[in-house]
Every structure is written in structure tokens, then in C-alpha cells.
Coordinates of C-alpha atoms in Angstrom, one line a residue:
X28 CA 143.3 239.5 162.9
X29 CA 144.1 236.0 164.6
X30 CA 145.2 234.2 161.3
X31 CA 147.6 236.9 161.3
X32 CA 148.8 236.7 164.4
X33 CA 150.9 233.4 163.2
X34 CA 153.5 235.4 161.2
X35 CA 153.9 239.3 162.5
X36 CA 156.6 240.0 160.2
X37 CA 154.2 239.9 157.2
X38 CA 151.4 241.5 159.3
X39 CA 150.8 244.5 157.2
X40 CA 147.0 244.7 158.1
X41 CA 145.8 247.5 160.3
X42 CA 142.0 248.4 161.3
X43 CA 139.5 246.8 163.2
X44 CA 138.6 242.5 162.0
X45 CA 135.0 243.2 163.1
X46 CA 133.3 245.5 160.9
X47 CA 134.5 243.9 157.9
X48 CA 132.5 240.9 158.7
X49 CA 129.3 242.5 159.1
X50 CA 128.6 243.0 155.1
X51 CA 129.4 239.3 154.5
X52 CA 125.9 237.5 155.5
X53 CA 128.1 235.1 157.4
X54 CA 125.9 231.4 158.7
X55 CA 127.3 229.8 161.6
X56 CA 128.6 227.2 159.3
X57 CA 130.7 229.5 157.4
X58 CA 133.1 229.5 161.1
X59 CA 132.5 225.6 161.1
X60 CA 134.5 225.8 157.4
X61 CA 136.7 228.3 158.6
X62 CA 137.5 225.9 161.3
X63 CA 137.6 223.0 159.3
X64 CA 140.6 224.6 157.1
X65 CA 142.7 225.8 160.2
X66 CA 142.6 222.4 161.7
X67 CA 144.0 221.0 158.5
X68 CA 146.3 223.6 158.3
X69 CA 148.0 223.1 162.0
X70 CA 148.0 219.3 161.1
X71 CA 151.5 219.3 160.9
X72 CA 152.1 221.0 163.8
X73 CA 152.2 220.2 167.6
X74 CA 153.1 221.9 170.4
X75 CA 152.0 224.6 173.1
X76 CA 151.5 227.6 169.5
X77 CA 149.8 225.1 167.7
X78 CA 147.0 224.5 170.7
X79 CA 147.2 228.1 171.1
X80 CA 146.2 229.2 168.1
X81 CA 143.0 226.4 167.7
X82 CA 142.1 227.7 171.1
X83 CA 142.2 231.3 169.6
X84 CA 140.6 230.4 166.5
X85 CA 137.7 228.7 168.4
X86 CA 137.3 231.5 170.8
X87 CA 137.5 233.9 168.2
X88 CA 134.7 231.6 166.0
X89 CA 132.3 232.0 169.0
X90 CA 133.1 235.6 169.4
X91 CA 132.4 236.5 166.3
X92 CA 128.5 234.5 165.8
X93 CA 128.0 236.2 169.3
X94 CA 128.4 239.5 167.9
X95 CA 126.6 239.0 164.4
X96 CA 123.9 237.6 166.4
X97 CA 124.4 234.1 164.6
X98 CA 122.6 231.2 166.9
X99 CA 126.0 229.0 168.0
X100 CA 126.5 226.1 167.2
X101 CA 128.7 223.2 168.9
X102 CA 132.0 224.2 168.9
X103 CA 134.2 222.3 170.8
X104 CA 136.9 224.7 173.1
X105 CA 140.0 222.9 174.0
X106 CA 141.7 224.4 176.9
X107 CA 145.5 224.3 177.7
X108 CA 146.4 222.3 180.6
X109 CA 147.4 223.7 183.6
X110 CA 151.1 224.3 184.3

């Protein structure tokens, strides 16, 4: 799970993050919330994690409507510049 991800020392979750969300009726605006708290959340943070994990949040957003066969919405996708 990407929220997860952030701390693997308390990482106790195993199985697949997928299936899970299939038995939630989940809208496209439910990722837009989802969203919404992870940007407030890396607020205080800056740096080349922080961007990583909005970029894998977003991708992982998009990812998910894609496979529950949500219609997309605008979601805007910052990429990391180029070293």
C-alpha cells in the first residue's frame, strides 16, 4: 500500500491493496479527497520523498479509477525533474 510505503518499520500489512477496494462503491471524487488529505499532510515537508510520494499517490489515484472502471477525472501529475 503506498501510504504505507512512508514508514516500513510499522508496515505490518500484507496482501494485495486492490481487491479490497472493489466492495467500497468508490466515486472518482472519493481519490480527489483522498488526495486532498495527502497534500495537507506533506505540507510540511519538501524535498525529493515528499514529491515522490504526491507523484505516487497521484499515479496510484489514476490507477486505481482505471481499474474500477471510474471515468477520470483531472488530476494533475507532477513529474520529477530530470537529473
Amino acid at each position: 500500500c503506498f501510504v504505507l510505503q512512508i514508514n516500513p518499520e510499522v508496515n505490518k500489512y500484507t496482501g494485495g491493496v486492490f481487491e479490497p477496494h472493489t466492495k467500497l462503491n468508490l466515486q472518482a471524487s472519493h481519490f480527489d479527497v483522498w488526495l486532498g488529505h495527502l497534500k495537507t499532510g506533506l505540507a510540511p515537508y519538501e524535498g525529493p520523498k515528499a514529491t515522490e510520494w504526491w507523484e505516487k499517490a497521484n499515479q496510484q489515484a489514476l490507477l486505481f479509477k482505471y481499474k474500477l472502471g471510474i471515468e477520470p477525472v483531472s488530476i494533475p501529475v507532477i513529474k520529477r525533474p530530470k537529473d
